[in-house]
PDB file of C-alpha atoms and ligand atoms in Angstrom:
ATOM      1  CA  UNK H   1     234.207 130.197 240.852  1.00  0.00           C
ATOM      2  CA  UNK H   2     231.257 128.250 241.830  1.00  0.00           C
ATOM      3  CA  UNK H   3     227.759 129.496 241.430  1.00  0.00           C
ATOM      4  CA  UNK H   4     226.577 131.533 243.945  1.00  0.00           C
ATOM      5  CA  UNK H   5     223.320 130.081 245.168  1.00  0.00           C
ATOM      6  CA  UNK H   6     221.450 131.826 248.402  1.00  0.00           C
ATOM      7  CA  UNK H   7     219.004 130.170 249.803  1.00  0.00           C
ATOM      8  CA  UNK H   8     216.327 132.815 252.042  1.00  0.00           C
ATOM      9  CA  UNK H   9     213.816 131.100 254.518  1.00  0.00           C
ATOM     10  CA  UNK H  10     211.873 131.894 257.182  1.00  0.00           C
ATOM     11  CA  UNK H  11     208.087 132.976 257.949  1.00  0.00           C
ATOM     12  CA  UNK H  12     205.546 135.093 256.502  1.00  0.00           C
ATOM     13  CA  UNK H  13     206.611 139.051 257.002  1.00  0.00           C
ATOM     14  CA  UNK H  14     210.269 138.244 258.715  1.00  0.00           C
ATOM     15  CA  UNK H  15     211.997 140.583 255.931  1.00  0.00           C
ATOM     16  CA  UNK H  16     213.160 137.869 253.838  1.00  0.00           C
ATOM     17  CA  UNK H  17     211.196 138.916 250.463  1.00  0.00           C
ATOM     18  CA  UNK H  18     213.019 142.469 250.550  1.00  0.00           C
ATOM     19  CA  UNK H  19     216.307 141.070 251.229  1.00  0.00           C
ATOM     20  CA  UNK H  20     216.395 138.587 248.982  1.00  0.00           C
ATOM     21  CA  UNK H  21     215.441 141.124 246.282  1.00  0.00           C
ATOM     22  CA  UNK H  22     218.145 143.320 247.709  1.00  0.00           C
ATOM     23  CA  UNK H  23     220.555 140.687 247.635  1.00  0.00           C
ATOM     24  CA  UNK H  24     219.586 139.951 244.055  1.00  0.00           C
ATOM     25  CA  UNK H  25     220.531 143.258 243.612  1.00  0.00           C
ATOM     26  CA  UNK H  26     223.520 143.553 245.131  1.00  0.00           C
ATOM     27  CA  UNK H  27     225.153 140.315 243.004  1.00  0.00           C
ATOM     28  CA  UNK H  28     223.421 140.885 240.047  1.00  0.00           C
ATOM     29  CA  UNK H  29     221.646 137.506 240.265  1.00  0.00           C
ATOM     30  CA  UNK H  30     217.963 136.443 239.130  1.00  0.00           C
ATOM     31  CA  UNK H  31     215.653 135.931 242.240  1.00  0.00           C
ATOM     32  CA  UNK H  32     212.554 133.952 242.503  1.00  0.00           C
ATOM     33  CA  UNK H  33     209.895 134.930 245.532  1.00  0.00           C
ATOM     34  CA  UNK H  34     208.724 130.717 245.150  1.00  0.00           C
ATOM     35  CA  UNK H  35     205.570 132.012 247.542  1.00  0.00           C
ATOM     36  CA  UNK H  36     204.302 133.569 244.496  1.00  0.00           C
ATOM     37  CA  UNK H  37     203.893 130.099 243.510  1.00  0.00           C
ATOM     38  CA  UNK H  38     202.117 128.562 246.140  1.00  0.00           C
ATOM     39  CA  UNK H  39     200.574 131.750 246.137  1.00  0.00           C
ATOM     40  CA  UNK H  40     199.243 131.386 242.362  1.00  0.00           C
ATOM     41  CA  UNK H  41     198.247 127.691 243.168  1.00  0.00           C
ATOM     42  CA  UNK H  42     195.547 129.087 245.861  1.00  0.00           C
ATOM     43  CA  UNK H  43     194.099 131.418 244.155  1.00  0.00           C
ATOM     44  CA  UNK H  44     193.632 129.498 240.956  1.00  0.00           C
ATOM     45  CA  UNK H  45     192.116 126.572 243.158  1.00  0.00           C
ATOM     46  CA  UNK H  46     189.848 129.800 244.279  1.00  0.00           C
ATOM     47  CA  UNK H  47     188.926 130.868 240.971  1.00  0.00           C
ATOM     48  CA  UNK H  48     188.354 127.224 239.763  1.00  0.00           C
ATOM     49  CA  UNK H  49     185.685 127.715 242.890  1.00  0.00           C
ATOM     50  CA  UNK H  50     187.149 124.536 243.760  1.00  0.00           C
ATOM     51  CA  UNK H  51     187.733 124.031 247.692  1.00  0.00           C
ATOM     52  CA  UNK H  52     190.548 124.496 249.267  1.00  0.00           C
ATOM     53  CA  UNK H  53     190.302 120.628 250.876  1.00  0.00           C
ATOM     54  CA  UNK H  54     190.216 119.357 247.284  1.00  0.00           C
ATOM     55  CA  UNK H  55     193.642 117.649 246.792  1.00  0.00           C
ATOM     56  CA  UNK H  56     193.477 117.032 243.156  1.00  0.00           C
ATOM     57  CA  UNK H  57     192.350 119.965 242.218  1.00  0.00           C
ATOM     58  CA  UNK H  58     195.147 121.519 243.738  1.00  0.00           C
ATOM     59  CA  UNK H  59     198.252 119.332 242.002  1.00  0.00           C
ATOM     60  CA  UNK H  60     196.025 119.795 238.658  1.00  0.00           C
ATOM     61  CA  UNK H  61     196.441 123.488 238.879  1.00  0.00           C
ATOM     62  CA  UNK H  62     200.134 123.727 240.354  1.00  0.00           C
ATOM     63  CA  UNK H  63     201.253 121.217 237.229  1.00  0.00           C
ATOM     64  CA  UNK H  64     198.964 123.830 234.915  1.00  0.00           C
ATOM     65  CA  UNK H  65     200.806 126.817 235.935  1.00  0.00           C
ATOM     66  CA  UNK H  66     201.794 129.270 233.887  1.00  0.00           C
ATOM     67  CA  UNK H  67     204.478 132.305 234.351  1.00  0.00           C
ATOM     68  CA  UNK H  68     201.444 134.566 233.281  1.00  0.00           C
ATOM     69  CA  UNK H  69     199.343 133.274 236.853  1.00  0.00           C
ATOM     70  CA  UNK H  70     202.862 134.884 238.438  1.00  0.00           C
ATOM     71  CA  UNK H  71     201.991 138.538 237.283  1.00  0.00           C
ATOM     72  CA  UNK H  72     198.698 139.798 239.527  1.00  0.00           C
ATOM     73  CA  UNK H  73     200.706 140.961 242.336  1.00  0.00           C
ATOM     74  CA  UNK H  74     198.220 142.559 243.911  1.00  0.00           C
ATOM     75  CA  UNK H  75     196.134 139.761 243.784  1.00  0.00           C
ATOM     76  CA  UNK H  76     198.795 137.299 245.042  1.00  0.00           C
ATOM     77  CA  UNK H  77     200.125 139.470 247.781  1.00  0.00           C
ATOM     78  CA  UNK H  78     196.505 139.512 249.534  1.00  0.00           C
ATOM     79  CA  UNK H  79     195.928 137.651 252.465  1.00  0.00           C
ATOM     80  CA  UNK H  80     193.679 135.419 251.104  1.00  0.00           C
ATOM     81  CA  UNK H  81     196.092 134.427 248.637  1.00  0.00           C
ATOM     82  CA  UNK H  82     198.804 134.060 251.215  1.00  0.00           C
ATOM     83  CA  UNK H  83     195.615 131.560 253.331  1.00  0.00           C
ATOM     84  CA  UNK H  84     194.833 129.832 250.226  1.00  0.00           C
ATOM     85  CA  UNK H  85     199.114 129.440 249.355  1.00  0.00           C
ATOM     86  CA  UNK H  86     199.360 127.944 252.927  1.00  0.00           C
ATOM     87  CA  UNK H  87     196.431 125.349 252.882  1.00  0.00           C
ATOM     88  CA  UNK H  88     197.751 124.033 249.073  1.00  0.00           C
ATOM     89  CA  UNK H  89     201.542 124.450 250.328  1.00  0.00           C
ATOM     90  CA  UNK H  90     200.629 121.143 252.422  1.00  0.00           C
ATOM     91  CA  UNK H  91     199.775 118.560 249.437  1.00  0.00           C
ATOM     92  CA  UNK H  92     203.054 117.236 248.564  1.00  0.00           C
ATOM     93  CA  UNK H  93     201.478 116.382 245.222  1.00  0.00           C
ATOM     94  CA  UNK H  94     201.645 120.325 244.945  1.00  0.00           C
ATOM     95  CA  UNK H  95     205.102 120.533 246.356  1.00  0.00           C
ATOM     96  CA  UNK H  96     206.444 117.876 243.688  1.00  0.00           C
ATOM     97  CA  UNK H  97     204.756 119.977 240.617  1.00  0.00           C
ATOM     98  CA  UNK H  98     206.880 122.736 241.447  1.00  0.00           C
ATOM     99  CA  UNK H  99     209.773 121.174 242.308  1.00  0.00           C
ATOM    100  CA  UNK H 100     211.332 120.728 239.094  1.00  0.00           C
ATOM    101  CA  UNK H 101     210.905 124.825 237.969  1.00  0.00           C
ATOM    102  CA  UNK H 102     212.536 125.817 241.324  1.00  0.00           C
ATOM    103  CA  UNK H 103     215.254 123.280 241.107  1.00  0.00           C
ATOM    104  CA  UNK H 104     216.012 124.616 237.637  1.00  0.00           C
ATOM    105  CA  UNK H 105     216.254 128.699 238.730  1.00  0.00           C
ATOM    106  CA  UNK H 106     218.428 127.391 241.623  1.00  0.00           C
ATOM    107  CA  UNK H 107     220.720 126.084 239.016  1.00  0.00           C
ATOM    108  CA  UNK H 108     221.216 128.673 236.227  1.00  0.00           C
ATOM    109  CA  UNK H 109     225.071 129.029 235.861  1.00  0.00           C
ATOM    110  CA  UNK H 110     225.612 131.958 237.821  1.00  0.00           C
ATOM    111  CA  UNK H 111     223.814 131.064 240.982  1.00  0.00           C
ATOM    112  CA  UNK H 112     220.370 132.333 242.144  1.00  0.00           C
ATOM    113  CA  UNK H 113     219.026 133.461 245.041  1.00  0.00           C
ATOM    114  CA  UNK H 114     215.598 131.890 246.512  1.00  0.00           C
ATOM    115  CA  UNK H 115     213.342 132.924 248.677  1.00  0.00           C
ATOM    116  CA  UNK H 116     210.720 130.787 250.562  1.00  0.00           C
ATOM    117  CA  UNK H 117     210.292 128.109 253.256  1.00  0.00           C
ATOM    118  CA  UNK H 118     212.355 124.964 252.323  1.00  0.00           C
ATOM    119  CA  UNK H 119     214.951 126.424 249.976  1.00  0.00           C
ATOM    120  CA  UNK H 120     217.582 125.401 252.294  1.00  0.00           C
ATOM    121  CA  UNK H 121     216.407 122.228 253.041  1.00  0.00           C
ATOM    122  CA  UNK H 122     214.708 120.917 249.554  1.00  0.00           C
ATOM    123  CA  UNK H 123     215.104 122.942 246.943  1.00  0.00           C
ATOM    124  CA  UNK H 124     219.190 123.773 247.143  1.00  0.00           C
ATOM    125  CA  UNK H 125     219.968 121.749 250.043  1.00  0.00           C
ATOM    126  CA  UNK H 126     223.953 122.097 248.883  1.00  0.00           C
ATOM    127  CA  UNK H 127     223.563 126.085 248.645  1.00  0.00           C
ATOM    128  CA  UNK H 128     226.810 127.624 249.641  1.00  0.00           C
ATOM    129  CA  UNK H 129     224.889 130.719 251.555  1.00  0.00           C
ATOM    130  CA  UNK H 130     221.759 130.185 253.639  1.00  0.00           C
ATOM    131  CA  UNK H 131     220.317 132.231 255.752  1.00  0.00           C
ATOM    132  CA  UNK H 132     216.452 131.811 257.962  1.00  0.00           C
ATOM    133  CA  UNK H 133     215.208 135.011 258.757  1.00  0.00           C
ATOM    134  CA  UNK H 134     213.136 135.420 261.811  1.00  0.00           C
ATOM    135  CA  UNK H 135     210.882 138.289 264.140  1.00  0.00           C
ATOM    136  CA  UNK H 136     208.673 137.493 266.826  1.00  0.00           C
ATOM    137  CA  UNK H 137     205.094 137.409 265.472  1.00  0.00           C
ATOM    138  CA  UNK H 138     204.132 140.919 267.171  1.00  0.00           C
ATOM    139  CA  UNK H 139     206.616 142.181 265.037  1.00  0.00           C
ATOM    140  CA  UNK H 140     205.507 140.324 261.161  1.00  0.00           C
ATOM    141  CA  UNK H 141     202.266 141.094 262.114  1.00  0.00           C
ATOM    142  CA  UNK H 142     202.421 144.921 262.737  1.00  0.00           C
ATOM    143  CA  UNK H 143     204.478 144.917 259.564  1.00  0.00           C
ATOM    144  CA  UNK H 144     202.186 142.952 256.932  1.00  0.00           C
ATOM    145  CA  UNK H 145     199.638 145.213 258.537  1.00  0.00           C
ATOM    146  CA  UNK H 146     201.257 148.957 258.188  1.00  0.00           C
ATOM    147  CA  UNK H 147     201.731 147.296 253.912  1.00  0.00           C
ATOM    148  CA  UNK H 148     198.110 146.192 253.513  1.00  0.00           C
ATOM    149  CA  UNK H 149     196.477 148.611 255.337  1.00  0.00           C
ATOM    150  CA  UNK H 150     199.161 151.378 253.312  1.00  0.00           C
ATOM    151  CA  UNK H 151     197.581 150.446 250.127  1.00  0.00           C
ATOM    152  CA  UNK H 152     194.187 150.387 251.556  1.00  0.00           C
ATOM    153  CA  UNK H 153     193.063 146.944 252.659  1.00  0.00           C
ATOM    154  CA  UNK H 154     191.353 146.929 255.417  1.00  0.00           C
ATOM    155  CA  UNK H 155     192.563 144.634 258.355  1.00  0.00           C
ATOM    156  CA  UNK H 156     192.756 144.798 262.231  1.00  0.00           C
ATOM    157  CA  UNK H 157     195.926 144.393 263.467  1.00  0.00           C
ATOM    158  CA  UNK H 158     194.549 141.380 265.946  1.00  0.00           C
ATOM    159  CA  UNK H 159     193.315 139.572 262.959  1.00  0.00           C
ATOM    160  CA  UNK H 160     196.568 140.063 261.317  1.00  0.00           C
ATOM    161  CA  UNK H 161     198.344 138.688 264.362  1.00  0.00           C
ATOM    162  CA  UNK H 162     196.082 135.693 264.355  1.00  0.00           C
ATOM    163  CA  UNK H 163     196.274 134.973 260.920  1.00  0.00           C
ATOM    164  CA  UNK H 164     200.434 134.705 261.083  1.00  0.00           C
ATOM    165  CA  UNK H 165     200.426 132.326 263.573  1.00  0.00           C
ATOM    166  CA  UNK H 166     197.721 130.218 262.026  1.00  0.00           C
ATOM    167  CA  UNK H 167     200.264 129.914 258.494  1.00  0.00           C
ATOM    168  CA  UNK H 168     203.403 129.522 260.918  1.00  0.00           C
ATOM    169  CA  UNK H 169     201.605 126.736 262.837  1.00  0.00           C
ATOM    170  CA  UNK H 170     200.630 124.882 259.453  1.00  0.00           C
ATOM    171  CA  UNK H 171     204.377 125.926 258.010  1.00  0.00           C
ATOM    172  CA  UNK H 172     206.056 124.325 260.584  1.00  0.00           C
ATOM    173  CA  UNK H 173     203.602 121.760 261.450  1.00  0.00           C
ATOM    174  CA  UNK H 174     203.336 120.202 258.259  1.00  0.00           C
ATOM    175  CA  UNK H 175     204.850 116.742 257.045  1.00  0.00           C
ATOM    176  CA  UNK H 176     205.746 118.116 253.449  1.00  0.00           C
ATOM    177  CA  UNK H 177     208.529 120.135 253.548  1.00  0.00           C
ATOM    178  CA  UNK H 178     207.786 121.877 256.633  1.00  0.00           C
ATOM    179  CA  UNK H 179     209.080 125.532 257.665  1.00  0.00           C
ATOM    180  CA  UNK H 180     212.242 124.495 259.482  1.00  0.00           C
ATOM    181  CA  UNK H 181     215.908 126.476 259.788  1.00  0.00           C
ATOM    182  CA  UNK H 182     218.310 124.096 257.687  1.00  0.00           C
ATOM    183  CA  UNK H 183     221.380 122.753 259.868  1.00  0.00           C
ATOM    184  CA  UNK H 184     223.962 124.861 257.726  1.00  0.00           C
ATOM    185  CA  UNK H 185     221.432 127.854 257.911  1.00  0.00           C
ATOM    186  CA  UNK H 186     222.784 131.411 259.675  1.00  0.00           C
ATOM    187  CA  UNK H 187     220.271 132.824 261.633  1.00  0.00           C
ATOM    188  CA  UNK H 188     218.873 136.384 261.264  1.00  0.00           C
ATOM    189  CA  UNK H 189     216.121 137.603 263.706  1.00  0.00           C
ATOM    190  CA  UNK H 190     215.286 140.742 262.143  1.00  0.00           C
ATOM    191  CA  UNK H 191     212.848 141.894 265.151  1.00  0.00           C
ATOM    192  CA  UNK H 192     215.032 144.564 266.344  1.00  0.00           C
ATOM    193  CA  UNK H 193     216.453 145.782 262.816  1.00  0.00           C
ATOM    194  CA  UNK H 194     215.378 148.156 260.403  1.00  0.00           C
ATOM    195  CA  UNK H 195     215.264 147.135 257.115  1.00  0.00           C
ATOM    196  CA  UNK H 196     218.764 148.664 256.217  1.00  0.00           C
ATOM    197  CA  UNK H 197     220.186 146.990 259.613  1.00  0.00           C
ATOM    198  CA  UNK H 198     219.050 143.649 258.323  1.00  0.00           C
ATOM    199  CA  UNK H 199     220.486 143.718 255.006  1.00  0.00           C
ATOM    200  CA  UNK H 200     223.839 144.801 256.015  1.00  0.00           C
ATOM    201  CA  UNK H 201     223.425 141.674 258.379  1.00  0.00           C
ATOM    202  CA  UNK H 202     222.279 139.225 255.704  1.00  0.00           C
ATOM    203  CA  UNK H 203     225.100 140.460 253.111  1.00  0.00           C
ATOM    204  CA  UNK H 204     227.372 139.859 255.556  1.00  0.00           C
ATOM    205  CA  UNK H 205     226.334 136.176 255.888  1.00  0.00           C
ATOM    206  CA  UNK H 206     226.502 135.910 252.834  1.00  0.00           C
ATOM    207  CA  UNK H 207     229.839 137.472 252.060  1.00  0.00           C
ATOM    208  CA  UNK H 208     231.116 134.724 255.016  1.00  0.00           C
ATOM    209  CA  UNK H 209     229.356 132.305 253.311  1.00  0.00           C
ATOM    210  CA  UNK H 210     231.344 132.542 249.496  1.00  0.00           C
TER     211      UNK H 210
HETATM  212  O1  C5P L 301     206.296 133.612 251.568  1.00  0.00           O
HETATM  213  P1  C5P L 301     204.816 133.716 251.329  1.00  0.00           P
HETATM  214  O2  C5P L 301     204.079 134.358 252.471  1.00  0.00           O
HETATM  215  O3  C5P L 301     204.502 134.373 250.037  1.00  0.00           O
HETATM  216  O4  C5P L 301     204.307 132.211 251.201  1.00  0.00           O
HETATM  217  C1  C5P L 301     202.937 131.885 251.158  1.00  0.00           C
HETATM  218  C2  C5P L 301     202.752 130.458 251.637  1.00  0.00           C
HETATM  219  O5  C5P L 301     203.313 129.578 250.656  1.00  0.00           O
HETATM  220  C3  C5P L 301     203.470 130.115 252.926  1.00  0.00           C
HETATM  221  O6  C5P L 301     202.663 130.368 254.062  1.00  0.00           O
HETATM  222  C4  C5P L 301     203.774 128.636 252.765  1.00  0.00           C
HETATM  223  O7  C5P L 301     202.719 127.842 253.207  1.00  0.00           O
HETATM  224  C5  C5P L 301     203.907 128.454 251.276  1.00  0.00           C
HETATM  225  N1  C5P L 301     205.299 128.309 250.851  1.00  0.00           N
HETATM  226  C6  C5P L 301     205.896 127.077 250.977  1.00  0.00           C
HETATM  227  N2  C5P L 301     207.155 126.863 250.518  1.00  0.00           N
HETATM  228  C7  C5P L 301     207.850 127.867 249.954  1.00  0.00           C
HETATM  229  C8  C5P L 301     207.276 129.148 249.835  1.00  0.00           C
HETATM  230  C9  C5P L 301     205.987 129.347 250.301  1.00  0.00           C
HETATM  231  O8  C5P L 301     205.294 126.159 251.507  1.00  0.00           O
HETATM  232  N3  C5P L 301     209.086 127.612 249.481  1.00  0.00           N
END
Protein backbone atom coordinates (compact mmCIF):
# COMPACT_ATOMS: atom_id res chain seq x y z
CA UNK A 1 0.00 0.00 0.00
CA UNK A 2 1.16 3.44 -0.52
CA UNK A 3 2.39 5.63 2.24
CA UNK A 4 -0.03 7.29 4.05
CA UNK A 5 0.85 10.96 4.05
CA UNK A 6 -1.76 13.63 5.78
CA UNK A 7 -1.27 16.81 5.19
CA UNK A 8 -3.10 19.33 8.27
CA UNK A 9 -3.45 23.15 7.45
CA UNK A 10 -5.18 25.87 8.50
CA UNK A 11 -4.73 28.95 11.03
CA UNK A 12 -3.37 29.56 14.32
CA UNK A 13 -5.80 27.80 17.15
CA UNK A 14 -8.35 26.05 14.43
CA UNK A 15 -7.69 22.50 16.22
CA UNK A 16 -5.34 21.28 13.75
CA UNK A 17 -2.20 20.73 16.22
CA UNK A 18 -4.42 18.27 18.44
CA UNK A 19 -5.74 16.44 15.59
CA UNK A 20 -2.93 15.92 13.84
CA UNK A 21 -1.34 14.49 17.01
CA UNK A 22 -4.48 12.44 17.39
CA UNK A 23 -4.33 11.28 14.01
CA UNK A 24 -0.69 10.37 14.53
CA UNK A 25 -2.03 8.39 17.05
CA UNK A 26 -4.60 6.74 15.63
CA UNK A 27 -2.20 5.29 12.50
CA UNK A 28 0.70 4.92 14.37
CA UNK A 29 2.58 7.45 12.22
CA UNK A 30 5.42 10.09 13.22
CA UNK A 31 3.99 13.73 13.22
CA UNK A 32 5.81 16.91 12.88
CA UNK A 33 3.99 20.34 14.35
CA UNK A 34 6.46 22.32 11.32
CA UNK A 35 5.23 25.71 13.41
CA UNK A 36 7.63 24.63 15.95
CA UNK A 37 10.00 25.47 13.33
CA UNK A 38 9.16 28.73 12.29
CA UNK A 39 8.50 29.00 15.76
CA UNK A 40 12.29 28.16 16.80
CA UNK A 41 13.51 30.48 13.90
CA UNK A 42 11.81 33.63 15.82
CA UNK A 43 12.86 33.18 18.84
CA UNK A 44 16.45 32.42 18.03
CA UNK A 45 16.42 35.67 15.76
CA UNK A 46 15.11 37.10 19.37
CA UNK A 47 17.77 35.75 21.38
CA UNK A 48 20.46 36.65 18.72
CA UNK A 49 18.76 40.28 19.76
CA UNK A 50 18.73 40.53 16.16
CA UNK A 51 15.46 42.31 14.67
CA UNK A 52 12.85 40.78 13.47
CA UNK A 53 13.17 42.99 9.92
CA UNK A 54 16.68 41.53 9.57
CA UNK A 55 16.39 39.06 6.61
CA UNK A 56 19.70 37.45 6.87
CA UNK A 57 19.75 36.96 10.12
CA UNK A 58 16.75 35.09 9.87
CA UNK A 59 17.82 32.36 6.90
CA UNK A 60 21.28 32.21 8.98
CA UNK A 61 19.45 30.89 11.95
CA UNK A 62 16.66 28.68 10.16
CA UNK A 63 19.79 26.88 8.09
CA UNK A 64 21.57 26.68 11.87
CA UNK A 65 18.79 24.87 13.40
CA UNK A 66 19.10 22.26 15.48
CA UNK A 67 16.42 19.48 16.78
CA UNK A 68 17.61 20.64 20.34
CA UNK A 69 16.03 24.58 19.48
CA UNK A 70 12.67 22.16 18.95
CA UNK A 71 12.50 21.14 22.74
CA UNK A 72 11.47 24.56 24.90
CA UNK A 73 7.88 24.12 24.43
CA UNK A 74 6.94 26.45 26.64
CA UNK A 75 9.00 28.87 25.20
CA UNK A 76 7.89 28.16 21.60
CA UNK A 77 4.23 27.92 22.32
CA UNK A 78 4.22 31.70 23.68
CA UNK A 79 2.78 34.28 21.75
CA UNK A 80 5.70 36.00 21.12
CA UNK A 81 7.16 33.08 19.64
CA UNK A 82 4.10 32.41 17.57
CA UNK A 83 4.64 36.81 16.45
CA UNK A 84 8.20 36.29 15.93
CA UNK A 85 7.36 32.56 13.79
CA UNK A 86 4.92 34.71 11.68
CA UNK A 87 7.17 37.78 10.79
CA UNK A 88 10.31 35.11 9.80
CA UNK A 89 7.59 32.64 8.17
CA UNK A 90 7.56 35.47 5.31
CA UNK A 91 11.39 35.33 4.06
CA UNK A 92 11.33 32.67 1.58
CA UNK A 93 15.06 32.40 2.22
CA UNK A 94 13.64 30.94 5.61
CA UNK A 95 11.00 28.88 3.92
CA UNK A 96 13.73 27.20 1.54
CA UNK A 97 16.09 26.28 4.74
CA UNK A 98 13.45 24.21 5.99
CA UNK A 99 12.21 22.84 3.13
CA UNK A 100 14.41 20.03 2.67
CA UNK A 101 13.87 18.54 6.63
CA UNK A 102 10.05 18.74 6.08
CA UNK A 103 10.16 17.23 2.68
CA UNK A 104 12.18 14.38 4.17
CA UNK A 105 9.54 13.55 7.38
CA UNK A 106 6.81 13.75 4.67
CA UNK A 107 8.57 10.94 3.00
CA UNK A 108 9.63 8.30 5.57
CA UNK A 109 8.24 4.94 4.18
CA UNK A 110 5.23 4.67 6.08
CA UNK A 111 3.71 8.05 5.50
CA UNK A 112 3.62 11.01 7.95
CA UNK A 113 1.32 13.28 8.98
CA UNK A 114 2.11 17.25 8.90
CA UNK A 115 0.82 19.88 10.40
CA UNK A 116 1.18 23.60 9.39
CA UNK A 117 0.20 26.17 6.73
CA UNK A 118 1.41 24.98 3.25
CA UNK A 119 1.71 21.24 3.78
CA UNK A 120 -0.84 20.69 1.23
CA UNK A 121 0.29 22.97 -1.13
CA UNK A 122 4.37 22.85 -0.79
CA UNK A 123 5.55 20.55 1.30
CA UNK A 124 3.41 17.17 0.10
CA UNK A 125 1.52 18.70 -2.59
CA UNK A 126 0.74 14.82 -3.89
CA UNK A 127 -0.50 13.81 -0.21
CA UNK A 128 -3.24 11.30 -0.57
CA UNK A 129 -5.29 12.91 2.62
CA UNK A 130 -5.54 16.66 3.18
CA UNK A 131 -7.52 18.32 5.20
CA UNK A 132 -7.63 22.68 6.17
CA UNK A 133 -9.07 23.13 9.36
CA UNK A 134 -10.92 26.27 10.06
CA UNK A 135 -13.08 28.44 13.12
CA UNK A 136 -14.09 31.85 12.91
CA UNK A 137 -11.51 33.99 14.75
CA UNK A 138 -13.93 34.61 17.90
CA UNK A 139 -13.67 31.13 18.27
CA UNK A 140 -9.29 30.50 17.94
CA UNK A 141 -9.09 33.35 19.91
CA UNK A 142 -11.20 32.41 23.03
CA UNK A 143 -9.41 29.10 22.71
CA UNK A 144 -5.53 30.10 22.58
CA UNK A 145 -6.74 32.30 25.39
CA UNK A 146 -8.60 29.71 27.96
CA UNK A 147 -4.61 27.56 27.15
CA UNK A 148 -2.38 30.55 27.94
CA UNK A 149 -4.20 32.08 30.42
CA UNK A 150 -4.72 28.05 31.98
CA UNK A 151 -1.09 27.89 32.53
CA UNK A 152 -0.88 31.36 33.76
CA UNK A 153 0.04 33.87 31.08
CA UNK A 154 -1.54 36.69 31.30
CA UNK A 155 -3.52 37.98 28.18
CA UNK A 156 -6.86 39.84 27.46
CA UNK A 157 -8.99 38.10 25.41
CA UNK A 158 -9.27 41.41 22.95
CA UNK A 159 -5.59 41.35 22.54
CA UNK A 160 -5.74 37.75 21.79
CA UNK A 161 -8.40 38.37 19.18
CA UNK A 162 -6.29 41.06 17.63
CA UNK A 163 -3.25 39.29 17.60
CA UNK A 164 -4.94 36.16 15.42
CA UNK A 165 -6.04 38.21 12.88
CA UNK A 166 -2.83 40.16 12.60
CA UNK A 167 -0.82 36.36 11.87
CA UNK A 168 -3.92 35.28 9.60
CA UNK A 169 -3.66 38.55 7.64
CA UNK A 170 0.26 38.08 7.15
CA UNK A 171 -0.47 34.04 6.62
CA UNK A 172 -2.62 34.55 3.95
CA UNK A 173 -1.32 37.72 2.69
CA UNK A 174 2.04 36.71 2.09
CA UNK A 175 3.82 35.90 -1.36
CA UNK A 176 5.87 32.86 0.13
CA UNK A 177 3.87 30.11 0.58
CA UNK A 178 0.92 31.81 1.82
CA UNK A 179 -1.91 30.24 4.18
CA UNK A 180 -4.26 29.01 1.47
CA UNK A 181 -6.77 25.68 1.44
CA UNK A 182 -5.05 23.37 -1.31
CA UNK A 183 -7.54 22.50 -4.31
CA UNK A 184 -7.65 18.68 -3.25
CA UNK A 185 -7.99 19.89 0.47
CA UNK A 186 -11.41 18.69 2.58
CA UNK A 187 -12.59 21.30 4.57
CA UNK A 188 -13.15 21.15 8.36
CA UNK A 189 -14.55 24.26 10.20
CA UNK A 190 -14.19 23.15 13.61
CA UNK A 191 -16.15 26.34 15.13
CA UNK A 192 -19.08 24.44 16.21
CA UNK A 193 -17.23 21.07 17.31
CA UNK A 194 -15.77 19.93 20.33
CA UNK A 195 -12.60 18.58 20.15
CA UNK A 196 -13.88 14.87 20.04
CA UNK A 197 -16.57 16.05 17.27
CA UNK A 198 -13.71 17.27 15.15
CA UNK A 199 -11.59 14.35 15.21
CA UNK A 200 -14.19 11.90 14.41
CA UNK A 201 -14.72 14.42 11.42
CA UNK A 202 -11.08 14.64 10.36
CA UNK A 203 -10.57 10.66 10.64
CA UNK A 204 -13.25 10.34 8.60
CA UNK A 205 -11.63 12.44 5.82
CA UNK A 206 -9.07 10.76 6.12
CA UNK A 207 -10.40 7.24 6.09
CA UNK A 208 -12.24 8.62 2.54
CA UNK A 209 -9.16 9.83 1.59
CA UNK A 210 -6.91 6.16 1.63
O1 LIG B 1 0.99 26.79 13.67
P1 LIG B 1 1.73 27.81 14.48
O2 LIG B 1 0.83 28.80 15.15
O3 LIG B 1 2.66 27.17 15.45
O4 LIG B 1 2.65 28.59 13.44
C1 LIG B 1 3.36 29.75 13.80
C2 LIG B 1 3.61 30.58 12.55
O5 LIG B 1 4.55 29.88 11.73
C3 LIG B 1 2.40 30.80 11.67
O6 LIG B 1 1.69 31.97 12.03
C4 LIG B 1 3.01 30.92 10.28
O7 LIG B 1 3.38 32.22 9.99
C5 LIG B 1 4.25 30.07 10.36
N1 LIG B 1 4.10 28.79 9.68
C6 LIG B 1 4.25 28.75 8.31
N2 LIG B 1 4.21 27.57 7.64
C7 LIG B 1 4.00 26.42 8.30
C8 LIG B 1 3.81 26.43 9.70
C9 LIG B 1 3.86 27.64 10.37
O8 LIG B 1 4.43 29.78 7.69
N3 LIG B 1 3.99 25.27 7.60
Amino acid sequence: TAPLIIAVDGPAASGKGTIAARLARTYGLPHLDTGLLYRAVGVGVLDASGSLDDEAAAVAVARALKAESLQDADRLTSGEAGEAASRVAGYPGVRAALLEFQRAFAAQPGGAVLDGRDIGTVIAPDAPAKLFITATPEVRARRRWKQLTGRGDVIAYEDMLADIMRRDERDAGRGAAPMVQAEDAVLLDTTDMDIETAFDAARRIVEAAR
